[in-house]
Amino acid sequence: MPPTRTANSKPLLASSRKKAPVSKTKRPSTPPVDPTSDEALLALDSTCAVSPDMPTSVAERELASLARLAQAQQARLSRIGITADKVDLLARFARRLGALEKAWQKARGAVKLTSAQRKLREEAEALDAKLVAGGRWGCRKDASAQQELSRIAEGSGLADTIQDLRDLVAFWSEHEADLGVTDITTKDLRRADALADALEDAAANEASDADAARALELRNRCFWAADELAKDVREGGRYAFRDQPKIAAKFVSRHRMSIKRRSRKKTIAAESAAAPELGPVE
């Protein structure tokens, strides 16, 4: 039986009714772009597309080593802003750089070259290595020569190999006196010039191949993006451990430090040669 309405009862006003809360559907947030992805790398400044200033294999090892060092010292690094996420990103950059180097080598190998051009390329790369190795030995006491060899050895690709050969011929014309302690012959130097000329067309094919060009650009961009992050971690590590010099000294690039040492020796040698000799005091 429905309830009877009394005199004192009042109808419930519509305005006094509580409205059910309107549920707001949240739009899914766009996930952040992975800094190691193709999308992020291709969005970097065009200056990041230039060749690395050290062999990629060396850079990969240094990045991985730096990431392990930073992980081991994470407690102190976190206090100055070098977070675990940043260190993890550094490790991912190391792996990505290695993968992109392999992709570049694979794409480069797929470039359509004649069998004769491939043989010439292999011969040029072997001769390039021979001329550099001879310089490392024959001019081992010449800091300036070692610095020049490091500059020549940078980069990769057929165009770089051709330029290496031309630079090495010029290098050995300046250090001809040191050829005697190496197994390099004048025939090797003449062959280097001939190979550089013969491979010009093959280098143009490699440069014009879209897949190889993209693979090389991604590799280069990844190197410089990783290098920028590594610099931040290294500087942070040296600051965080400034009271522990032995640990702080580990936060450096060994490759670049060796180049700096050779450059410093070259400067000291040049200054010593320019300084006037002091005669005996009377």
PDB file of C-alpha atoms in Angstrom:
ATOM      1  CA  MET A   1       0.000   0.000   0.000  1.00  0.00           C
ATOM      2  CA  PRO A   2       1.558   3.391  -1.012  1.00  0.00           C
ATOM      3  CA  PRO A   3       2.363   5.823   1.848  1.00  0.00           C
ATOM      4  CA  THR A   4      -0.346   8.401   2.617  1.00  0.00           C
ATOM      5  CA  ARG A   5       0.545  12.062   2.303  1.00  0.00           C
ATOM      6  CA  THR A   6       0.164  14.109   5.515  1.00  0.00           C
ATOM      7  CA  ALA A   7      -0.525  17.828   5.820  1.00  0.00           C
ATOM      8  CA  ASN A   8       2.992  18.609   6.907  1.00  0.00           C
ATOM      9  CA  SER A   9       4.680  16.750   4.113  1.00  0.00           C
ATOM     10  CA  LYS A  10       6.123  18.805   1.276  1.00  0.00           C
ATOM     11  CA  PRO A  11       6.890  17.738  -2.236  1.00  0.00           C
ATOM     12  CA  LEU A  12      10.583  17.377  -2.979  1.00  0.00           C
ATOM     13  CA  LEU A  13      11.662  20.320  -5.130  1.00  0.00           C
ATOM     14  CA  ALA A  14      13.525  19.447  -8.286  1.00  0.00           C
ATOM     15  CA  SER A  15      16.190  22.044  -7.487  1.00  0.00           C
ATOM     16  CA  SER A  16      17.012  20.341  -4.196  1.00  0.00           C
ATOM     17  CA  ARG A  17      17.783  17.033  -5.791  1.00  0.00           C
ATOM     18  CA  LYS A  18      21.463  16.135  -5.904  1.00  0.00           C
ATOM     19  CA  LYS A  19      22.847  15.801  -9.373  1.00  0.00           C
ATOM     20  CA  ALA A  20      24.990  12.822 -10.120  1.00  0.00           C
ATOM     21  CA  PRO A  21      28.558  13.874 -10.868  1.00  0.00           C
ATOM     22  CA  VAL A  22      29.351  13.957 -14.547  1.00  0.00           C
ATOM     23  CA  SER A  23      32.198  11.629 -15.268  1.00  0.00           C
ATOM     24  CA  LYS A  24      34.873  13.205 -17.409  1.00  0.00           C
ATOM     25  CA  THR A  25      36.582  10.789 -19.722  1.00  0.00           C
ATOM     26  CA  LYS A  26      40.289  11.485 -19.696  1.00  0.00           C
ATOM     27  CA  ARG A  27      41.955  11.430 -23.037  1.00  0.00           C
ATOM     28  CA  PRO A  28      44.882   9.041 -23.156  1.00  0.00           C
ATOM     29  CA  SER A  29      48.095  11.022 -22.838  1.00  0.00           C
ATOM     30  CA  THR A  30      50.498  10.810 -25.733  1.00  0.00           C
ATOM     31  CA  PRO A  31      53.525   8.768 -24.672  1.00  0.00           C
ATOM     32  CA  PRO A  32      56.799  10.703 -24.811  1.00  0.00           C
ATOM     33  CA  VAL A  33      58.948  10.114 -27.849  1.00  0.00           C
ATOM     34  CA  ASP A  34      61.859   7.789 -27.207  1.00  0.00           C
ATOM     35  CA  PRO A  35      65.041   9.910 -27.721  1.00  0.00           C
ATOM     36  CA  THR A  36      66.722   6.905 -29.365  1.00  0.00           C
ATOM     37  CA  SER A  37      63.956   6.386 -31.923  1.00  0.00           C
ATOM     38  CA  ASP A  38      64.237   7.216 -35.622  1.00  0.00           C
ATOM     39  CA  GLU A  39      61.603   9.936 -35.176  1.00  0.00           C
ATOM     40  CA  ALA A  40      63.557  11.701 -32.426  1.00  0.00           C
ATOM     41  CA  LEU A  41      66.915  11.340 -34.172  1.00  0.00           C
ATOM     42  CA  LEU A  42      65.639  12.726 -37.475  1.00  0.00           C
ATOM     43  CA  ALA A  43      64.162  15.720 -35.622  1.00  0.00           C
ATOM     44  CA  LEU A  44      67.591  16.779 -34.368  1.00  0.00           C
ATOM     45  CA  ASP A  45      69.469  19.703 -35.889  1.00  0.00           C
ATOM     46  CA  SER A  46      71.067  19.017 -39.256  1.00  0.00           C
ATOM     47  CA  THR A  47      74.523  19.501 -37.730  1.00  0.00           C
ATOM     48  CA  CYS A  48      74.047  16.103 -36.057  1.00  0.00           C
ATOM     49  CA  ALA A  49      74.194  14.389 -39.456  1.00  0.00           C
ATOM     50  CA  VAL A  50      77.955  14.879 -39.812  1.00  0.00           C
ATOM     51  CA  SER A  51      80.366  11.984 -39.310  1.00  0.00           C
ATOM     52  CA  PRO A  52      81.436  11.070 -35.747  1.00  0.00           C
ATOM     53  CA  ASP A  53      84.816  12.262 -34.523  1.00  0.00           C
ATOM     54  CA  MET A  54      85.803   8.782 -33.365  1.00  0.00           C
ATOM     55  CA  PRO A  55      85.247   5.215 -34.591  1.00  0.00           C
ATOM     56  CA  THR A  56      81.693   4.108 -33.834  1.00  0.00           C
ATOM     57  CA  SER A  57      82.879   0.881 -32.220  1.00  0.00           C
ATOM     58  CA  VAL A  58      85.000   2.919 -29.784  1.00  0.00           C
ATOM     59  CA  ALA A  59      82.072   5.236 -29.018  1.00  0.00           C
ATOM     60  CA  GLU A  60      79.751   2.298 -28.365  1.00  0.00           C
ATOM     61  CA  ARG A  61      82.193   0.745 -25.890  1.00  0.00           C
ATOM     62  CA  GLU A  62      82.787   4.059 -24.114  1.00  0.00           C
ATOM     63  CA  LEU A  63      79.041   4.752 -23.783  1.00  0.00           C
ATOM     64  CA  ALA A  64      78.359   1.296 -22.364  1.00  0.00           C
ATOM     65  CA  SER A  65      81.288   1.600 -19.964  1.00  0.00           C
ATOM     66  CA  LEU A  66      80.154   5.048 -18.819  1.00  0.00           C
ATOM     67  CA  ALA A  67      76.618   3.755 -18.224  1.00  0.00           C
ATOM     68  CA  ARG A  68      77.946   0.917 -16.043  1.00  0.00           C
ATOM     69  CA  LEU A  69      80.124   3.355 -14.088  1.00  0.00           C
ATOM     70  CA  ALA A  70      77.187   5.722 -13.545  1.00  0.00           C
ATOM     71  CA  GLN A  71      74.925   2.861 -12.449  1.00  0.00           C
ATOM     72  CA  ALA A  72      77.500   1.807  -9.867  1.00  0.00           C
ATOM     73  CA  GLN A  73      77.685   5.396  -8.534  1.00  0.00           C
ATOM     74  CA  GLN A  74      73.975   6.157  -8.905  1.00  0.00           C
ATOM     75  CA  ALA A  75      73.381   7.104  -5.274  1.00  0.00           C
ATOM     76  CA  ARG A  76      75.651  10.136  -5.382  1.00  0.00           C
ATOM     77  CA  LEU A  77      74.856  11.055  -8.982  1.00  0.00           C
ATOM     78  CA  SER A  78      71.117  11.201  -8.243  1.00  0.00           C
ATOM     79  CA  ARG A  79      71.746  14.000  -5.760  1.00  0.00           C
ATOM     80  CA  ILE A  80      73.056  16.283  -8.505  1.00  0.00           C
ATOM     81  CA  GLY A  81      70.397  15.528 -11.096  1.00  0.00           C
ATOM     82  CA  ILE A  82      71.947  12.595 -12.953  1.00  0.00           C
ATOM     83  CA  THR A  83      68.923  10.364 -12.468  1.00  0.00           C
ATOM     84  CA  ALA A  84      68.591   6.628 -13.001  1.00  0.00           C
ATOM     85  CA  ASP A  85      66.403   7.361 -16.035  1.00  0.00           C
ATOM     86  CA  LYS A  86      69.187   9.418 -17.597  1.00  0.00           C
ATOM     87  CA  VAL A  87      71.730   6.667 -16.988  1.00  0.00           C
ATOM     88  CA  ASP A  88      69.342   4.082 -18.426  1.00  0.00           C
ATOM     89  CA  LEU A  89      68.918   6.270 -21.518  1.00  0.00           C
ATOM     90  CA  LEU A  90      72.691   6.383 -21.905  1.00  0.00           C
ATOM     91  CA  ALA A  91      72.831   2.588 -21.912  1.00  0.00           C
ATOM     92  CA  ARG A  92      70.027   2.453 -24.480  1.00  0.00           C
ATOM     93  CA  PHE A  93      71.903   4.925 -26.670  1.00  0.00           C
ATOM     94  CA  ALA A  94      74.937   2.627 -26.576  1.00  0.00           C
ATOM     95  CA  ARG A  95      72.853  -0.331 -27.755  1.00  0.00           C
ATOM     96  CA  ARG A  96      71.055   1.757 -30.374  1.00  0.00           C
ATOM     97  CA  LEU A  97      74.327   3.093 -31.761  1.00  0.00           C
ATOM     98  CA  GLY A  98      75.641  -0.443 -32.147  1.00  0.00           C
ATOM     99  CA  ALA A  99      72.450  -1.518 -33.919  1.00  0.00           C
ATOM    100  CA  LEU A 100      72.518   1.477 -36.266  1.00  0.00           C
ATOM    101  CA  GLU A 101      76.167   0.838 -37.127  1.00  0.00           C
ATOM    102  CA  LYS A 102      75.255  -2.721 -38.124  1.00  0.00           C
ATOM    103  CA  ALA A 103      72.280  -1.435 -40.125  1.00  0.00           C
ATOM    104  CA  TRP A 104      74.519   1.057 -41.932  1.00  0.00           C
ATOM    105  CA  GLN A 105      77.086  -1.629 -42.762  1.00  0.00           C
ATOM    106  CA  LYS A 106      74.309  -3.914 -44.036  1.00  0.00           C
ATOM    107  CA  ALA A 107      72.755  -1.147 -46.158  1.00  0.00           C
ATOM    108  CA  ARG A 108      76.142  -0.177 -47.439  1.00  0.00           C
ATOM    109  CA  GLY A 109      76.834  -3.776 -48.424  1.00  0.00           C
ATOM    110  CA  ALA A 110      73.566  -3.874 -50.386  1.00  0.00           C
ATOM    111  CA  VAL A 111      74.502  -0.900 -52.563  1.00  0.00           C
ATOM    112  CA  LYS A 112      74.680  -2.020 -56.147  1.00  0.00           C
ATOM    113  CA  LEU A 113      78.321  -2.127 -57.086  1.00  0.00           C
ATOM    114  CA  THR A 114      79.957  -4.245 -59.724  1.00  0.00           C
ATOM    115  CA  SER A 115      82.061  -7.173 -58.555  1.00  0.00           C
ATOM    116  CA  ALA A 116      85.130  -5.267 -59.732  1.00  0.00           C
ATOM    117  CA  GLN A 117      84.152  -2.213 -57.665  1.00  0.00           C
ATOM    118  CA  ARG A 118      83.619  -4.374 -54.580  1.00  0.00           C
ATOM    119  CA  LYS A 119      87.074  -5.879 -54.940  1.00  0.00           C
ATOM    120  CA  LEU A 120      88.578  -2.425 -55.331  1.00  0.00           C
ATOM    121  CA  ARG A 121      86.702  -1.220 -52.236  1.00  0.00           C
ATOM    122  CA  GLU A 122      88.040  -4.134 -50.169  1.00  0.00           C
ATOM    123  CA  GLU A 123      91.558  -3.455 -51.436  1.00  0.00           C
ATOM    124  CA  ALA A 124      91.203   0.263 -50.637  1.00  0.00           C
ATOM    125  CA  GLU A 125      90.034  -0.413 -47.080  1.00  0.00           C
ATOM    126  CA  ALA A 126      92.904  -2.844 -46.471  1.00  0.00           C
ATOM    127  CA  LEU A 127      95.440  -0.379 -47.874  1.00  0.00           C
ATOM    128  CA  ASP A 128      93.913   2.433 -45.792  1.00  0.00           C
ATOM    129  CA  ALA A 129      94.434   0.343 -42.636  1.00  0.00           C
ATOM    130  CA  LYS A 130      97.992  -0.543 -43.661  1.00  0.00           C
ATOM    131  CA  LEU A 131      98.998   3.074 -44.237  1.00  0.00           C
ATOM    132  CA  VAL A 132      97.515   4.177 -40.899  1.00  0.00           C
ATOM    133  CA  ALA A 133      99.112   1.283 -38.972  1.00  0.00           C
ATOM    134  CA  GLY A 134     102.483   2.086 -40.520  1.00  0.00           C
ATOM    135  CA  GLY A 135     102.136   5.685 -39.416  1.00  0.00           C
ATOM    136  CA  ARG A 136     101.219   4.690 -35.875  1.00  0.00           C
ATOM    137  CA  TRP A 137     104.483   2.742 -35.680  1.00  0.00           C
ATOM    138  CA  GLY A 138     106.873   4.736 -37.833  1.00  0.00           C
ATOM    139  CA  CYS A 139     105.840   8.113 -36.398  1.00  0.00           C
ATOM    140  CA  ARG A 140     105.069   6.914 -32.871  1.00  0.00           C
ATOM    141  CA  LYS A 141     107.288   9.595 -31.303  1.00  0.00           C
ATOM    142  CA  ASP A 142     105.774  12.406 -33.360  1.00  0.00           C
ATOM    143  CA  ALA A 143     102.715  13.790 -31.526  1.00  0.00           C
ATOM    144  CA  SER A 144     101.708  15.965 -34.467  1.00  0.00           C
ATOM    145  CA  ALA A 145     101.785  13.009 -36.850  1.00  0.00           C
ATOM    146  CA  GLN A 146      99.704  10.902 -34.474  1.00  0.00           C
ATOM    147  CA  GLN A 147      97.091  13.640 -34.216  1.00  0.00           C
ATOM    148  CA  GLU A 148      96.893  13.857 -37.998  1.00  0.00           C
ATOM    149  CA  LEU A 149      96.457  10.084 -38.280  1.00  0.00           C
ATOM    150  CA  SER A 150      93.597  10.229 -35.761  1.00  0.00           C
ATOM    151  CA  ARG A 151      91.891  12.883 -37.844  1.00  0.00           C
ATOM    152  CA  ILE A 152      92.307  10.860 -41.021  1.00  0.00           C
ATOM    153  CA  ALA A 153      90.950   7.688 -39.407  1.00  0.00           C
ATOM    154  CA  GLU A 154      87.650   9.339 -38.434  1.00  0.00           C
ATOM    155  CA  GLY A 155      84.507   8.650 -40.428  1.00  0.00           C
ATOM    156  CA  SER A 156      83.352   5.678 -42.468  1.00  0.00           C
ATOM    157  CA  GLY A 157      81.950   4.923 -45.871  1.00  0.00           C
ATOM    158  CA  LEU A 158      83.513   4.713 -49.288  1.00  0.00           C
ATOM    159  CA  ALA A 159      83.761   8.478 -49.707  1.00  0.00           C
ATOM    160  CA  ASP A 160      85.694   8.649 -46.425  1.00  0.00           C
ATOM    161  CA  THR A 161      87.958   5.795 -47.528  1.00  0.00           C
ATOM    162  CA  ILE A 162      88.784   7.627 -50.741  1.00  0.00           C
ATOM    163  CA  GLN A 163      89.582  10.801 -48.816  1.00  0.00           C
ATOM    164  CA  ASP A 164      91.658   8.766 -46.348  1.00  0.00           C
ATOM    165  CA  LEU A 165      93.794   7.403 -49.162  1.00  0.00           C
ATOM    166  CA  ARG A 166      94.426  10.864 -50.593  1.00  0.00           C
ATOM    167  CA  ASP A 167      95.247  12.259 -47.138  1.00  0.00           C
ATOM    168  CA  LEU A 168      97.553   9.331 -46.353  1.00  0.00           C
ATOM    169  CA  VAL A 169      99.485   9.789 -49.576  1.00  0.00           C
ATOM    170  CA  ALA A 170     100.014  13.428 -48.573  1.00  0.00           C
ATOM    171  CA  PHE A 171     100.896  12.334 -45.021  1.00  0.00           C
ATOM    172  CA  TRP A 172     103.612   9.963 -46.206  1.00  0.00           C
ATOM    173  CA  SER A 173     105.051  12.513 -48.593  1.00  0.00           C
ATOM    174  CA  GLU A 174     105.728  14.635 -45.483  1.00  0.00           C
ATOM    175  CA  HIS A 175     107.082  11.703 -43.434  1.00  0.00           C
ATOM    176  CA  GLU A 176     109.008   9.926 -46.163  1.00  0.00           C
ATOM    177  CA  ALA A 177     112.018   9.540 -43.883  1.00  0.00           C
ATOM    178  CA  ASP A 178     109.962   7.257 -41.598  1.00  0.00           C
ATOM    179  CA  LEU A 179     108.914   4.827 -44.334  1.00  0.00           C
ATOM    180  CA  GLY A 180     112.111   2.813 -43.836  1.00  0.00           C
ATOM    181  CA  VAL A 181     110.942   1.326 -40.534  1.00  0.00           C
ATOM    182  CA  THR A 182     107.568   0.209 -41.963  1.00  0.00           C
ATOM    183  CA  ASP A 183     106.498  -2.319 -44.589  1.00  0.00           C
ATOM    184  CA  ILE A 184     104.912   0.433 -46.698  1.00  0.00           C
ATOM    185  CA  THR A 185     106.380   0.790 -50.183  1.00  0.00           C
ATOM    186  CA  THR A 186     106.250   3.554 -52.749  1.00  0.00           C
ATOM    187  CA  LYS A 187     104.184   1.124 -54.821  1.00  0.00           C
ATOM    188  CA  ASP A 188     101.547   1.158 -52.034  1.00  0.00           C
ATOM    189  CA  LEU A 189     101.353   4.941 -52.198  1.00  0.00           C
ATOM    190  CA  ARG A 190     100.975   4.932 -55.982  1.00  0.00           C
ATOM    191  CA  ARG A 191      98.275   2.293 -55.638  1.00  0.00           C
ATOM    192  CA  ALA A 192      96.443   4.426 -53.058  1.00  0.00           C
ATOM    193  CA  ASP A 193      96.197   7.277 -55.547  1.00  0.00           C
ATOM    194  CA  ALA A 194      94.999   4.923 -58.291  1.00  0.00           C
ATOM    195  CA  LEU A 195      92.345   3.338 -56.058  1.00  0.00           C
ATOM    196  CA  ALA A 196      91.022   6.723 -54.966  1.00  0.00           C
ATOM    197  CA  ASP A 197      90.500   7.702 -58.597  1.00  0.00           C
ATOM    198  CA  ALA A 198      89.017   4.333 -59.604  1.00  0.00           C
ATOM    199  CA  LEU A 199      86.415   4.339 -56.811  1.00  0.00           C
ATOM    200  CA  GLU A 200      84.920   7.792 -57.399  1.00  0.00           C
ATOM    201  CA  ASP A 201      81.948   6.390 -59.359  1.00  0.00           C
ATOM    202  CA  ALA A 202      81.307   3.692 -56.753  1.00  0.00           C
ATOM    203  CA  ALA A 203      81.315   6.331 -54.000  1.00  0.00           C
ATOM    204  CA  ALA A 204      78.733   8.342 -55.942  1.00  0.00           C
ATOM    205  CA  ASN A 205      76.508   5.237 -56.135  1.00  0.00           C
ATOM    206  CA  GLU A 206      76.809   4.677 -52.405  1.00  0.00           C
ATOM    207  CA  ALA A 207      75.988   8.297 -51.609  1.00  0.00           C
ATOM    208  CA  SER A 208      72.935   8.285 -53.886  1.00  0.00           C
ATOM    209  CA  ASP A 209      71.447   5.063 -52.453  1.00  0.00           C
ATOM    210  CA  ALA A 210      68.463   6.109 -50.323  1.00  0.00           C
ATOM    211  CA  ASP A 211      68.627   3.210 -47.841  1.00  0.00           C
ATOM    212  CA  ALA A 212      72.359   3.560 -47.271  1.00  0.00           C
ATOM    213  CA  ALA A 213      72.115   7.343 -46.947  1.00  0.00           C
ATOM    214  CA  ARG A 214      69.317   7.086 -44.370  1.00  0.00           C
ATOM    215  CA  ALA A 215      71.149   4.394 -42.394  1.00  0.00           C
ATOM    216  CA  LEU A 216      74.303   6.496 -42.306  1.00  0.00           C
ATOM    217  CA  GLU A 217      72.413   9.628 -41.256  1.00  0.00           C
ATOM    218  CA  LEU A 218      70.647   7.800 -38.416  1.00  0.00           C
ATOM    219  CA  ARG A 219      73.950   6.354 -37.216  1.00  0.00           C
ATOM    220  CA  ASN A 220      75.573   9.782 -37.206  1.00  0.00           C
ATOM    221  CA  ARG A 221      72.651  11.472 -35.465  1.00  0.00           C
ATOM    222  CA  CYS A 222      72.545   8.774 -32.805  1.00  0.00           C
ATOM    223  CA  PHE A 223      76.253   9.245 -32.147  1.00  0.00           C
ATOM    224  CA  TRP A 224      75.947  12.986 -31.530  1.00  0.00           C
ATOM    225  CA  ALA A 225      72.773  12.678 -29.434  1.00  0.00           C
ATOM    226  CA  ALA A 226      74.469  10.048 -27.277  1.00  0.00           C
ATOM    227  CA  ASP A 227      77.639  12.131 -27.117  1.00  0.00           C
ATOM    228  CA  GLU A 228      75.716  15.130 -25.766  1.00  0.00           C
ATOM    229  CA  LEU A 229      74.161  13.005 -23.023  1.00  0.00           C
ATOM    230  CA  ALA A 230      77.508  11.396 -22.225  1.00  0.00           C
ATOM    231  CA  LYS A 231      79.115  14.820 -21.787  1.00  0.00           C
ATOM    232  CA  ASP A 232      76.453  15.716 -19.227  1.00  0.00           C
ATOM    233  CA  VAL A 233      77.019  12.487 -17.288  1.00  0.00           C
ATOM    234  CA  ARG A 234      80.794  12.875 -17.417  1.00  0.00           C
ATOM    235  CA  GLU A 235      80.721  16.465 -16.200  1.00  0.00           C
ATOM    236  CA  GLY A 236      78.265  15.500 -13.462  1.00  0.00           C
ATOM    237  CA  GLY A 237      80.457  12.601 -12.394  1.00  0.00           C
ATOM    238  CA  ARG A 238      83.571  14.763 -12.160  1.00  0.00           C
ATOM    239  CA  TYR A 239      81.624  17.309 -10.092  1.00  0.00           C
ATOM    240  CA  ALA A 240      79.986  14.748  -7.797  1.00  0.00           C
ATOM    241  CA  PHE A 241      83.312  13.053  -7.079  1.00  0.00           C
ATOM    242  CA  ARG A 242      85.558  16.098  -7.026  1.00  0.00           C
ATOM    243  CA  ASP A 243      86.618  15.021  -3.526  1.00  0.00           C
ATOM    244  CA  GLN A 244      87.578  11.562  -4.861  1.00  0.00           C
ATOM    245  CA  PRO A 245      89.961  12.191  -7.788  1.00  0.00           C
ATOM    246  CA  LYS A 246      90.402   8.516  -8.645  1.00  0.00           C
ATOM    247  CA  ILE A 247      86.683   8.051  -9.258  1.00  0.00           C
ATOM    248  CA  ALA A 248      86.302  11.451 -10.944  1.00  0.00           C
ATOM    249  CA  ALA A 249      89.089  10.532 -13.379  1.00  0.00           C
ATOM    250  CA  LYS A 250      86.982   7.634 -14.658  1.00  0.00           C
ATOM    251  CA  PHE A 251      84.335  10.028 -16.004  1.00  0.00           C
ATOM    252  CA  VAL A 252      86.271  10.897 -19.167  1.00  0.00           C
ATOM    253  CA  SER A 253      86.462   9.740 -22.776  1.00  0.00           C
ATOM    254  CA  ARG A 254      89.721   7.826 -23.069  1.00  0.00           C
ATOM    255  CA  HIS A 255      89.752   8.293 -26.820  1.00  0.00           C
ATOM    256  CA  ARG A 256      89.488  12.069 -26.607  1.00  0.00           C
ATOM    257  CA  MET A 257      91.914  12.233 -23.687  1.00  0.00           C
ATOM    258  CA  SER A 258      94.579  10.440 -25.741  1.00  0.00           C
ATOM    259  CA  ILE A 259      94.086  12.945 -28.558  1.00  0.00           C
ATOM    260  CA  LYS A 260      94.360  15.846 -26.096  1.00  0.00           C
ATOM    261  CA  ARG A 261      97.568  14.435 -24.656  1.00  0.00           C
ATOM    262  CA  ARG A 262      99.112  14.198 -28.104  1.00  0.00           C
ATOM    263  CA  SER A 263      97.967  17.723 -28.895  1.00  0.00           C
ATOM    264  CA  ARG A 264      99.428  18.991 -25.622  1.00  0.00           C
ATOM    265  CA  LYS A 265     102.769  17.324 -26.357  1.00  0.00           C
ATOM    266  CA  LYS A 266     102.744  18.904 -29.792  1.00  0.00           C
ATOM    267  CA  THR A 267     102.183  22.364 -28.278  1.00  0.00           C
ATOM    268  CA  ILE A 268     104.952  21.884 -25.708  1.00  0.00           C
ATOM    269  CA  ALA A 269     107.351  20.684 -28.398  1.00  0.00           C
ATOM    270  CA  ALA A 270     106.529  23.659 -30.619  1.00  0.00           C
ATOM    271  CA  GLU A 271     107.005  26.105 -27.740  1.00  0.00           C
ATOM    272  CA  SER A 272     110.318  24.511 -26.820  1.00  0.00           C
ATOM    273  CA  ALA A 273     111.548  24.745 -30.383  1.00  0.00           C
ATOM    274  CA  ALA A 274     110.508  28.388 -30.624  1.00  0.00           C
ATOM    275  CA  ALA A 275     112.094  29.404 -27.305  1.00  0.00           C
ATOM    276  CA  PRO A 276     115.552  31.014 -27.642  1.00  0.00           C
ATOM    277  CA  GLU A 277     118.407  28.963 -26.272  1.00  0.00           C
ATOM    278  CA  LEU A 278     119.944  30.432 -23.122  1.00  0.00           C
ATOM    279  CA  GLY A 279     123.692  30.678 -23.085  1.00  0.00           C
ATOM    280  CA  PRO A 280     125.843  30.056 -20.014  1.00  0.00           C
ATOM    281  CA  VAL A 281     125.610  32.621 -17.260  1.00  0.00           C
ATOM    282  CA  GLU A 282     128.891  34.526 -16.918  1.00  0.00           C
TER     283      GLU A 282
END
